[in-house]
Coordinates of C-alpha atoms in Angstrom, one line a residue:
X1 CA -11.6 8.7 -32.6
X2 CA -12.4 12.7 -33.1
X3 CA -10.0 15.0 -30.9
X4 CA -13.2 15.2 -29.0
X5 CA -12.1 12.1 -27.0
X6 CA -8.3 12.0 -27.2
X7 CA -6.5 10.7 -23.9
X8 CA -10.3 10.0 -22.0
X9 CA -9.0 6.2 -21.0
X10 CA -9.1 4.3 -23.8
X11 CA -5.5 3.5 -25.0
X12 CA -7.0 3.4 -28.7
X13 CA -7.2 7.3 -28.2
X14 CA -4.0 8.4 -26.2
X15 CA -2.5 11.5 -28.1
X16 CA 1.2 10.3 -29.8
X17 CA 0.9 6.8 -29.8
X18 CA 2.3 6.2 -32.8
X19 CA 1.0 2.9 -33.4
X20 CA 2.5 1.8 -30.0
X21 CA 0.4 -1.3 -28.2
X22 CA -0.6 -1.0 -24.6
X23 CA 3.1 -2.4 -23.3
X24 CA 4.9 0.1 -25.3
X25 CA 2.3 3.5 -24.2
X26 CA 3.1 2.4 -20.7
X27 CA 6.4 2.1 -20.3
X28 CA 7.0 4.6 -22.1
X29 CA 4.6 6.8 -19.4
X30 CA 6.5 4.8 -16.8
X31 CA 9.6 5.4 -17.4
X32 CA 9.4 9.4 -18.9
X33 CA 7.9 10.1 -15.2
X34 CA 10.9 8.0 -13.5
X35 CA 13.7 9.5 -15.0
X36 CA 12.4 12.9 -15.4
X37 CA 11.9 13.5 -11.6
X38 CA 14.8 15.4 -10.8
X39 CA 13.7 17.8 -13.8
X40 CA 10.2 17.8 -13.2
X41 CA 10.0 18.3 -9.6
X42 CA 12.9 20.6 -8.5
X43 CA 12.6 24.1 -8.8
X44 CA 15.6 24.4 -10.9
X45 CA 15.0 28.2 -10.5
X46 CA 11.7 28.7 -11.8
X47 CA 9.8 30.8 -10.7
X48 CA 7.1 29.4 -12.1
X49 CA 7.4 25.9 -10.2
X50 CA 5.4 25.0 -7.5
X51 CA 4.3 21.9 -5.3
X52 CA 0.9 21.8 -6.5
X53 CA 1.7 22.6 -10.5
X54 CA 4.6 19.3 -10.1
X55 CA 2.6 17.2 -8.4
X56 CA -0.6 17.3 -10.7
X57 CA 2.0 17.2 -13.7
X58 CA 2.8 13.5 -12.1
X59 CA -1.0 12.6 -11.8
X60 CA -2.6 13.7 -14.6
X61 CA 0.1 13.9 -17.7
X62 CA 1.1 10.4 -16.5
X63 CA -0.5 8.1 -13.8
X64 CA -4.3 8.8 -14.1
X65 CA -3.6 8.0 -18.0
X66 CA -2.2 4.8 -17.1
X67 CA -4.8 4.4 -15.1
X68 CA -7.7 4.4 -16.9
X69 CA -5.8 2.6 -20.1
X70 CA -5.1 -0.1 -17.5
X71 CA -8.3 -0.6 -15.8
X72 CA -10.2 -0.3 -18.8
X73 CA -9.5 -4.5 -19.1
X74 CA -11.7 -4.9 -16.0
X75 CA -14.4 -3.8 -18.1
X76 CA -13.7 -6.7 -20.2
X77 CA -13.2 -8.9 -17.3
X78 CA -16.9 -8.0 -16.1
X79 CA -18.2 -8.6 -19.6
X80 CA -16.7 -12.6 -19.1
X81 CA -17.9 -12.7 -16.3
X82 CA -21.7 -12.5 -17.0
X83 CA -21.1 -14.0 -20.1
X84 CA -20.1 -17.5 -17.6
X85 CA -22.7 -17.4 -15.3
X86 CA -25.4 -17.3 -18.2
X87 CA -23.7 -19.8 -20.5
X88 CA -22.9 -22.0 -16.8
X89 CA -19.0 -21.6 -17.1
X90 CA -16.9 -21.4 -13.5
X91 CA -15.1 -17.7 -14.2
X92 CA -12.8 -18.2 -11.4
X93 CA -10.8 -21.1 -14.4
X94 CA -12.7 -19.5 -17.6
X95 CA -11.3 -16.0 -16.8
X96 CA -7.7 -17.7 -16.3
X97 CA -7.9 -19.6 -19.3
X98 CA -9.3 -17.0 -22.0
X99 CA -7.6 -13.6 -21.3
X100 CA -4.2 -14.8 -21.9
X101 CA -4.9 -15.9 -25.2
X102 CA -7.7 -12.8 -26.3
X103 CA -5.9 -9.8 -23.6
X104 CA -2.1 -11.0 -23.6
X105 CA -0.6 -7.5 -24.1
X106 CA -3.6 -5.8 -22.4
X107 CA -2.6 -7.9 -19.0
X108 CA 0.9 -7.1 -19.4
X109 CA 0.6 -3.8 -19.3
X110 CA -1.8 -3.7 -17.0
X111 CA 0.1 -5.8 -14.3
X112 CA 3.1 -3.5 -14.8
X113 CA 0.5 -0.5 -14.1
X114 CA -0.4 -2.0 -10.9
X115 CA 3.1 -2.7 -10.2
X116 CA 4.2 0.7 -11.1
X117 CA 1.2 2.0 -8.1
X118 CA 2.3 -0.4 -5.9
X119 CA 6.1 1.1 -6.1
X120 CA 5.1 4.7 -5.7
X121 CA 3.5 3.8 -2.6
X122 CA 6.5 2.1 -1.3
X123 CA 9.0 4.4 -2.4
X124 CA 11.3 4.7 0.1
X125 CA 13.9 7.8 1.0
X126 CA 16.5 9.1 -1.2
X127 CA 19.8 9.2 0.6
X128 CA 22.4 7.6 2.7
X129 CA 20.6 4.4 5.0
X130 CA 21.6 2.5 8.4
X131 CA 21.0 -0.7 9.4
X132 CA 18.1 -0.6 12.4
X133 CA 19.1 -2.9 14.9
X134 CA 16.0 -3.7 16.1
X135 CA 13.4 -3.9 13.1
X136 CA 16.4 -5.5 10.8
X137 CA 14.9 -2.9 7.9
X138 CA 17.3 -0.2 6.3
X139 CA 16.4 3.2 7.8
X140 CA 17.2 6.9 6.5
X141 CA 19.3 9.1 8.1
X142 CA 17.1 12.0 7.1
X143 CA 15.9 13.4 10.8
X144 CA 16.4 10.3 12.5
X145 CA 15.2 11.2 16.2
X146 CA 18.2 9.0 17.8
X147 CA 21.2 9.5 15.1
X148 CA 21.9 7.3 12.3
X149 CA 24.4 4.6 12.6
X150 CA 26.9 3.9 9.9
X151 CA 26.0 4.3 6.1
X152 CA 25.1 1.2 4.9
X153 CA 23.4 1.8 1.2
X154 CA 22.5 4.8 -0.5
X155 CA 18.8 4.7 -2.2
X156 CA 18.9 6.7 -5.5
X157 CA 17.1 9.8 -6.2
X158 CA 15.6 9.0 -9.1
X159 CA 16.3 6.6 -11.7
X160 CA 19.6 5.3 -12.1
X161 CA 22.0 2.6 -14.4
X162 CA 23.5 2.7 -18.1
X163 CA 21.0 1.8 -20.7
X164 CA 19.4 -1.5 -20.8
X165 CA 18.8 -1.8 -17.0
X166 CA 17.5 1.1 -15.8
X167 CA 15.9 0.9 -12.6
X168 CA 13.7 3.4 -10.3
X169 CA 15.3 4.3 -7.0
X170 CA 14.0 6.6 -4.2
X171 CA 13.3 9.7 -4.1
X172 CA 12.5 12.6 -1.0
X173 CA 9.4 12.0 0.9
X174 CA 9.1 15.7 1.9
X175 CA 9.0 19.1 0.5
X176 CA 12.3 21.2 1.1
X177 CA 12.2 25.0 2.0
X178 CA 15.7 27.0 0.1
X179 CA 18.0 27.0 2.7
X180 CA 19.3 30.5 1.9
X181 CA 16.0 32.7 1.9
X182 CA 16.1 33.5 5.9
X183 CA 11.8 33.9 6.4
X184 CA 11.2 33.6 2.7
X185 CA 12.4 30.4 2.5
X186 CA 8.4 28.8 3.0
X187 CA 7.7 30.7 -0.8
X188 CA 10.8 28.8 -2.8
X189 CA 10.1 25.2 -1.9
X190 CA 13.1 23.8 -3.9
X191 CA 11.2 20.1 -4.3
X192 CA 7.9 18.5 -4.2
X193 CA 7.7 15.4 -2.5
X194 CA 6.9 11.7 -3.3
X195 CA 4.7 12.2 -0.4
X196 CA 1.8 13.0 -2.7
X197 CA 2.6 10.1 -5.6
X198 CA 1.9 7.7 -2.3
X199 CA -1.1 9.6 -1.3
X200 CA -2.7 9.6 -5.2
X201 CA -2.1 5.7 -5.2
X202 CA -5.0 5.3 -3.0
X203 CA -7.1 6.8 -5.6
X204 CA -5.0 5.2 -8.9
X205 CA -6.4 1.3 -7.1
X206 CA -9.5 2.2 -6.4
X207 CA -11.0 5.0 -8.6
X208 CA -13.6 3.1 -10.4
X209 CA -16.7 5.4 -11.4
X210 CA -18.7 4.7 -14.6
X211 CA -17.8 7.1 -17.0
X212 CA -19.6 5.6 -19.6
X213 CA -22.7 7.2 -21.4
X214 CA -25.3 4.9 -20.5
X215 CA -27.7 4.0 -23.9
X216 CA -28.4 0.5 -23.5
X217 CA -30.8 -1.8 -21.7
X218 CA -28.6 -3.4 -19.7
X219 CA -27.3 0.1 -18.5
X220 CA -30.6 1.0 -17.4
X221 CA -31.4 -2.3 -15.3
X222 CA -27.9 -3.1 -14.3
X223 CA -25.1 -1.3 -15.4
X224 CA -22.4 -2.2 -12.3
X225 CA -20.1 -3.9 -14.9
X226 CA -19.3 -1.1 -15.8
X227 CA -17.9 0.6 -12.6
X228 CA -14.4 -0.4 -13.0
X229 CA -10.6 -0.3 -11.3
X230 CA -7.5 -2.0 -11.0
X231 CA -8.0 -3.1 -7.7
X232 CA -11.1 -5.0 -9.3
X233 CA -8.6 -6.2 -12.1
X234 CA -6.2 -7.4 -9.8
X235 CA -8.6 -7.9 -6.3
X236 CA -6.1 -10.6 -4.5
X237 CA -3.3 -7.6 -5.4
X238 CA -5.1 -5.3 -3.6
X239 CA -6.4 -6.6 -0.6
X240 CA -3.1 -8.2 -0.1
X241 CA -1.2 -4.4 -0.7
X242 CA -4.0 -2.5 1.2
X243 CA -4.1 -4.8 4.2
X244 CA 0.1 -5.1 4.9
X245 CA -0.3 -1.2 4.1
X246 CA -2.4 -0.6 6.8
X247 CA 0.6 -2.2 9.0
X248 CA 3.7 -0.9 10.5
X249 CA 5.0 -4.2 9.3
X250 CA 7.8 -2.9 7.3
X251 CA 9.2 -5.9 6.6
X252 CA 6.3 -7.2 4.7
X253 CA 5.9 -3.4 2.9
X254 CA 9.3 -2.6 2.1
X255 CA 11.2 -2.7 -1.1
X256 CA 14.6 -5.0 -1.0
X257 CA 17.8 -5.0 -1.8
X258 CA 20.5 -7.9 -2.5
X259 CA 23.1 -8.7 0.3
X260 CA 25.5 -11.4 0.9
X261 CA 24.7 -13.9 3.4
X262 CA 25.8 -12.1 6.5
X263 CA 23.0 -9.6 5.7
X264 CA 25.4 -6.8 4.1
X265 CA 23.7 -4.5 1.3
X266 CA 25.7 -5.8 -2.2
X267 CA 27.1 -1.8 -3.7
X268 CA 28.7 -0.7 -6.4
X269 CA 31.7 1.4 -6.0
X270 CA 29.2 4.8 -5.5
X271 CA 27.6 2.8 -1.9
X272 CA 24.0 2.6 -4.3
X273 CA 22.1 -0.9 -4.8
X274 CA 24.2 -3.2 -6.9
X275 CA 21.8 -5.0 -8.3
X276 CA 19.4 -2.2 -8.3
X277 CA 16.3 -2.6 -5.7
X278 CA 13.6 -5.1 -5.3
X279 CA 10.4 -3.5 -5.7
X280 CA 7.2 -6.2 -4.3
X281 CA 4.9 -7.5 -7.0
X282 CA 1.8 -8.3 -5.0
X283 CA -0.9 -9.7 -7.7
X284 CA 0.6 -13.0 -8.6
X285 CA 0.2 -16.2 -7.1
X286 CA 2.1 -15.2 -3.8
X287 CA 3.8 -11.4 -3.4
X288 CA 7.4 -11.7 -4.6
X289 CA 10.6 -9.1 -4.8
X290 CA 11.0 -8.1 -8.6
X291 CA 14.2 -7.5 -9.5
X292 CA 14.0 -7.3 -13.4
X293 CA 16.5 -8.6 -15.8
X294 CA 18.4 -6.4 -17.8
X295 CA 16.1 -5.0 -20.8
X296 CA 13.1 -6.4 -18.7
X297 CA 11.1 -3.5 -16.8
X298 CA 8.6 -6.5 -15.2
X299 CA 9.3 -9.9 -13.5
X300 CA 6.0 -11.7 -14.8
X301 CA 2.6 -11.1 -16.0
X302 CA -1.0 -12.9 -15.5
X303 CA -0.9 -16.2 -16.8
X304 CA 2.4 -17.0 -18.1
X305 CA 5.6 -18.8 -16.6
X306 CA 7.1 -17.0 -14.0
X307 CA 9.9 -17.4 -15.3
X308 CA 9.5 -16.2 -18.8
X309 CA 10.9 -12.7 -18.4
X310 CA 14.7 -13.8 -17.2
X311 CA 13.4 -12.1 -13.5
X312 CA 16.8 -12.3 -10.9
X313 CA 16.3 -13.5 -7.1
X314 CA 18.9 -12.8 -4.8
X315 CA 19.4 -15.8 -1.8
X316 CA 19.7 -13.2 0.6
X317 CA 17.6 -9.7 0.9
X318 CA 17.3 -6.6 3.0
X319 CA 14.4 -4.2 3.4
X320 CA 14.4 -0.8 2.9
X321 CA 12.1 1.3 4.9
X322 CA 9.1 2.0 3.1
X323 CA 8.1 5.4 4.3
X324 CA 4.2 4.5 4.6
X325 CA 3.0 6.2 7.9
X326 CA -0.1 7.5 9.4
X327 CA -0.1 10.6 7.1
X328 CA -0.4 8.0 4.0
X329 CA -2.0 5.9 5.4
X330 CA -5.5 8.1 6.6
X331 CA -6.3 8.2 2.8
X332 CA -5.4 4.6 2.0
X333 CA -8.7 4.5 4.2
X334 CA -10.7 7.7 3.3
X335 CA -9.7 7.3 -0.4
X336 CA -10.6 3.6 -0.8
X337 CA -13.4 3.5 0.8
X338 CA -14.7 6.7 -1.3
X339 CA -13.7 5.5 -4.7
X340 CA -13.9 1.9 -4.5
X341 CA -17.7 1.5 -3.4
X342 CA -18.5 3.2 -7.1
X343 CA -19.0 -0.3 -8.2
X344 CA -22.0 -0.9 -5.8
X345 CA -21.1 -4.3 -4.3
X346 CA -20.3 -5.3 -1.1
X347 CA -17.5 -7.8 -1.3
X348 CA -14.4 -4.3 -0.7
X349 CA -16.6 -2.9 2.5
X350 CA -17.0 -6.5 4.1
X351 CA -13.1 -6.8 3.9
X352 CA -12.8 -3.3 5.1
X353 CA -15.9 -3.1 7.5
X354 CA -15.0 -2.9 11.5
X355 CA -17.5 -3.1 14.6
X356 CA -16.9 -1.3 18.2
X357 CA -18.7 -3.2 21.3
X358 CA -20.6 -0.3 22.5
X359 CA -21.4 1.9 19.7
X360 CA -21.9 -1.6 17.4
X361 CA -23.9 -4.9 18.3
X362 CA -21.8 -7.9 18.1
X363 CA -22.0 -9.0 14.3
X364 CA -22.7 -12.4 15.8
X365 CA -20.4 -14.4 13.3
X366 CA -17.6 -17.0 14.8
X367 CA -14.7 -16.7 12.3
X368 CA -13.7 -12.9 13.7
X369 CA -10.6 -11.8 14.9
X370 CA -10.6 -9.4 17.9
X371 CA -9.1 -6.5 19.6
X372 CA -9.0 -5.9 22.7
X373 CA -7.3 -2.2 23.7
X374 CA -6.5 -1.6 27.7
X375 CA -8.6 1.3 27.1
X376 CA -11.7 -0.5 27.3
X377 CA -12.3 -0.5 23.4
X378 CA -13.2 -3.7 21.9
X379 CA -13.0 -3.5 17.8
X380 CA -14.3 -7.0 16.1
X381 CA -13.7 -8.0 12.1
X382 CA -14.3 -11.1 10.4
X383 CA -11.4 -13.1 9.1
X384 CA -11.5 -14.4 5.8
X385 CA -8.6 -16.8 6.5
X386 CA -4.9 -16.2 6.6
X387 CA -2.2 -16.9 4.2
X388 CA 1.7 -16.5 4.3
X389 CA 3.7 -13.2 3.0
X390 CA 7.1 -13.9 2.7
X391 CA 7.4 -16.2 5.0
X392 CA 5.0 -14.6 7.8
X393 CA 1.3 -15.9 8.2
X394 CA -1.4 -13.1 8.3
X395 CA -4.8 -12.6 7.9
X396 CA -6.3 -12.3 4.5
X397 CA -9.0 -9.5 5.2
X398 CA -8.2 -6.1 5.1
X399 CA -9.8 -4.9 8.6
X400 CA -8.6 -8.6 10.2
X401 CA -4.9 -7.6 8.9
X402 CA -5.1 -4.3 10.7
X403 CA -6.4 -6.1 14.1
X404 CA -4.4 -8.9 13.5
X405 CA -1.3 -6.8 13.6
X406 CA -2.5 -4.8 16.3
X407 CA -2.3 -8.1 18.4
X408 CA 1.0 -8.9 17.9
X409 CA 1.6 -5.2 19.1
X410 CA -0.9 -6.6 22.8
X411 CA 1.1 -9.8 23.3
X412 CA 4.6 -7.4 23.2
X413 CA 3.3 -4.8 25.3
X414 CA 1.0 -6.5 28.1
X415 CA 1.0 -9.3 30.2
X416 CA -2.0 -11.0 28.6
X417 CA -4.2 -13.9 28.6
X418 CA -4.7 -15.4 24.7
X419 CA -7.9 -15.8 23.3
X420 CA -9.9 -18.7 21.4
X421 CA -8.0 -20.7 18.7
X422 CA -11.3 -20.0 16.1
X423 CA -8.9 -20.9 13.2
X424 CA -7.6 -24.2 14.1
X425 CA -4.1 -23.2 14.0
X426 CA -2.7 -23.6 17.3
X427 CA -2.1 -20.4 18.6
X428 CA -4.7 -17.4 20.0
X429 CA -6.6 -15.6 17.6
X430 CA -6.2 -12.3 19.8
X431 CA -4.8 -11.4 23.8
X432 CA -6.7 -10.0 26.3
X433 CA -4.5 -7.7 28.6
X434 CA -4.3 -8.1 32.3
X435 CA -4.5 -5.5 34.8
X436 CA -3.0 -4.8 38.0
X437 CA -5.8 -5.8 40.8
X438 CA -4.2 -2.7 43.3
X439 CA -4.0 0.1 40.5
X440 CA -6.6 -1.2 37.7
X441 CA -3.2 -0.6 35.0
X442 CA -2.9 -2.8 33.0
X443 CA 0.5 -4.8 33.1
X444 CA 3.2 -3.1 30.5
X445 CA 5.6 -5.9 30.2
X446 CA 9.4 -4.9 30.9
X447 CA 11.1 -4.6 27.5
X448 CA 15.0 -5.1 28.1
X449 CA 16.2 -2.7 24.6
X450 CA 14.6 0.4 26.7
X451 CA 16.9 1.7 30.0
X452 CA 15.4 2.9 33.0
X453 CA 16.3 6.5 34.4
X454 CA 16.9 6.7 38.2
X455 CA 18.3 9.8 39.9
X456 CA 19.6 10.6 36.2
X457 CA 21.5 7.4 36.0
X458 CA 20.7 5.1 33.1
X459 CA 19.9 1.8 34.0
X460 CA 20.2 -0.7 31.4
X461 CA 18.5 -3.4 33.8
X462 CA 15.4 -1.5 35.2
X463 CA 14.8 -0.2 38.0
X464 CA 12.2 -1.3 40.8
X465 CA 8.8 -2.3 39.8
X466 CA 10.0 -2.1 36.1
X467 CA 12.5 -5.1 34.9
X468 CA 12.7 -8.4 34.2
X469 CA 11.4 -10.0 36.8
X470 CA 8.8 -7.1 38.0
X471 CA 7.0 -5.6 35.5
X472 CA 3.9 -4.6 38.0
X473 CA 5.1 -0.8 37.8
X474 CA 6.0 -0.5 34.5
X475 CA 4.7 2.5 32.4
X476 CA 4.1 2.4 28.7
X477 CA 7.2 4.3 27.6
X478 CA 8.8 1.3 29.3
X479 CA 7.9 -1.1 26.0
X480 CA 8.5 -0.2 22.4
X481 CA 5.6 -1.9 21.1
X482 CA 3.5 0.1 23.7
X483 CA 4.2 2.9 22.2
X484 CA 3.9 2.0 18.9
X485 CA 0.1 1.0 19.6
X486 CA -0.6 4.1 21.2
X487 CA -0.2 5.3 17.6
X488 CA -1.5 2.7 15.8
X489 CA -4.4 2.1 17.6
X490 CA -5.8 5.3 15.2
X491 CA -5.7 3.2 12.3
X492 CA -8.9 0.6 13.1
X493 CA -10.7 3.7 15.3
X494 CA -10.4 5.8 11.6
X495 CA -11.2 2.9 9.2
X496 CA -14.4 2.1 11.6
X497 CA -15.2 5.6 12.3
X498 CA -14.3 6.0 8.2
X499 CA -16.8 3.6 7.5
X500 CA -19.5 5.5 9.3
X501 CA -19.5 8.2 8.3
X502 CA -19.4 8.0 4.5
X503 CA -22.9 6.1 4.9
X504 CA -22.4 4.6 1.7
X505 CA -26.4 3.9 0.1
X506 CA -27.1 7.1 -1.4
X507 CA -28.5 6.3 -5.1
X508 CA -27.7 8.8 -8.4
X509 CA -29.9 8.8 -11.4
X510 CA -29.0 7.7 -14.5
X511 CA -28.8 9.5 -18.3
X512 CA -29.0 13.0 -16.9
X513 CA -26.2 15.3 -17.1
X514 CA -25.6 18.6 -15.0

């Protein structure tokens, strides 16, 4: 191709390539954004560095290249996929069965793409981490709000190892202000943060506009094929990463590390990862920890034997904490369901879509999951099933993961009553909170790791009204989960509200240019 089209997605084009195939372009993107992070964005003592300039350098030099190299093979899934439905093929075995022998590089490098996403958005804290007694997850000491407890592991900023097994490591969430600038230290930001690599991600999945020049019949009549991403490349990736993303579950979104079997991180002599960490491979068969081999940067890839790339698996795992909160989170939402609906089919939104009695009509359909907040809100999405993430069943649709979390967080914090059993599989679907019949609060369970105060004493077994065998004055700062919800409760009200608002039906014409 002319210079008119260098680096525009197609990995035929990319400046530099050298002759490289598709495996070779991306690691090598990969990996010069990994281990140039602490050049790239630290100040250094430029003063022509700023957040915006290192952040974008991350995005567009690197990722949104990537990107658009990698999704490109959905184009070609799309292609197959007409192509069975008019010569009668079933696609779901046809597409299984034909790209690894036509694609195999292609799907290599485009499952270590998605994996590379998936690891930005998980990245967790550079830094010295405890051990969190109640979660069981490895925590930062960086602004804990009750103190740290002791060291335990140290993520690394950055990449880190001797050649031949390098690994990626952590790296600040947040942007740091010069501590030696008094007032002026808000113009010197000495870092940008991975905060906005885990924000981009959103739109890395999910952008999938046609920027095609449409000249054909086909792209007259129908050209939706063409409307491509990676989330549509790898769809049981994606609705598996977005849905446990959506979560607080850290233990289902956090990156690992190998212990020994009394749950101690395994070190090296420095107090970093031993084995290097663990980072979640969510497109295969079932989500798995990848911990490459030496000389390995991936643990498998679409349609070959798992265990054709050497990949390690520790008996015994930690998790680290993730760092994926409300502030990621909102444009997990905003961002997906902007970018994604590009391709102008339904199957994303019906995964995604939420209903609130009141403002909604009941959908009418049996296989839904509920919730049902104290408040009076009543939020309703349909399951599409459930399946089991490292060893801990949850449901398969995106808005019935975020409900179906939200549960667990009612049966902790209320005295409830379960609901139906739709499912078949012996427990409630959802719980329906009870309420206090003198008062009209509902009943906050006592939750023995949080003291009562009385008179300024602590009192590790309650007080009256509020301990383990009378709950009927307990407050919700009394449970943990109670006050988790409080927070969490924003995440269905935003992806409903989300959904709303974008009112996603507005047409665009084709073949004209502004």
């Amino acid at each position: 191709a002319t210079d008119r089209w260098a680096d525009l997605g197609n990995i035929s084009v990319y400046r530099h390539d050298n002759g490289a195939d598709a495996y070779e372009i991306f690691d090598f993107l990969i990996t010069q954004q990994e281990i140039g992070h602490i050049w790239d964005n630290y100040r250094r003592g430029r003063q022509t560095f700023s957040v915006r300039g290192a952040a974008g350098r991350s995005l567009g030099r690197f990722n949104e290249k990537i990107r658009d190299g990698a999704k490109g093979l959905t184009l070609m899934k799309n292609v197959y996929k007409d192509f069975s439905v008019a010569v009668g093929y079933n696609f779901d075995q046809f597409w299984p069965s034909i790209a690894p022998l036509f694609f195999r590089e292609n799907i290599l490098a485009s499952g270590m793409v998605f994996d590379h996403f998936a690891r930005m958005a998980a990245r967790p804290q550079s830094g010295p981490h405890f051990q969190d007694a109640h979660a069981a997850v490895l925590r930062s000491d960086e602004d804990t709000p009750a103190g740290a407890g002791p060291t335990a592991l140290i993520v690394p900023n950055g990449a880190t190892g001797r050649f031949g097994n390098i690994v990626a490591g952590g790296r600040p969430v947040e942007n740091r202000l010069a501590s030696n600038m008094g007032e002026y230290d808000s113009e010197l930001t000495i870092n940008a943060g991975s905060y906005y690599d885990k924000i981009y991600t959103a739109m890395l999945f999910t952008e999938s506009e046609d920027n095609f020049i449409s000249d054909s019949r086909g792209d007259f009549v129908d050209a939706r094929y063409r409307a491509t991403s990676l989330a549509d490349l790898f769809p049981e990736g994606y609705r598996r990463f977005l849905g446990n993303m959506l979560t607080n579950d850290d233990f289902i979104k956090g990156p690992r590390v190998a212990t020994d079997n009394k749950g101690k991180p395994l070190t090296n002599e420095g107090g970093y990862p031993a084995n290097g960490i663990g980072w979640t491979s969510w497109w295969g068969k079932t989500p798995r920890a990848c911990f490459p081999d030496e000389d390995s940067p991936i643990c498998t890839s679409f349609g070959s034997d798992d265990d054709a790339y050497g990949a390690k698996e520790p008996p015994f795992t930690a998790v680290i904490d993730p760092q994926m909160g409300w502030e990621i989170q909102k444009f997990y939402i905003a961002w997906t369901l902007l970018y994604l609906p590009a391709n102008q089919q339904q199957q994303w939104i019906d995964m995604m879509r939420i209903w609130e009695l009141g403002k909604d009509a009941d959908p009418g359909f049996e296989n839904r999951i509920e919730l049902h907040y104290p408040n009076g809100k009543i939020y309703i999405a349909k399951s599409f099933g459930q399946e089991t993430i490292f060893g801990k069943v949850v449901e398969r649709g995106i808005a019935g993961r975020v409900l179906h979390y939200a549960n667990q967080l009612i049966f902790k914090a209320y005295d409830s009553d379960p609901g139906p059993d739709l499912n078949g599989d012996g427990s409630p679907d959802w719980f329906i909170p009870l309420f206090n019949e003198e008062t009209g609060k509902p009943l906050v369970k006592w939750d023995a790791t949080i003291n009562g105060i009385e008179d300024g004493y602590v009192k590790p077994n309650g007080v009256a009204g509020c301990n383990a065998q009378d709950n009927s004055d307990c407050t919700c700062a009394a449970n943990r989960s109670c006050m988790e919800l409080e927070k969490y409760v924003e995440i269905p009200f935003f992806l409903r509200e989300t959904l709303d608002a974008y009112q996603l039906g507005v047409p665009s014409k084709k073949g004209i240019y502004d």
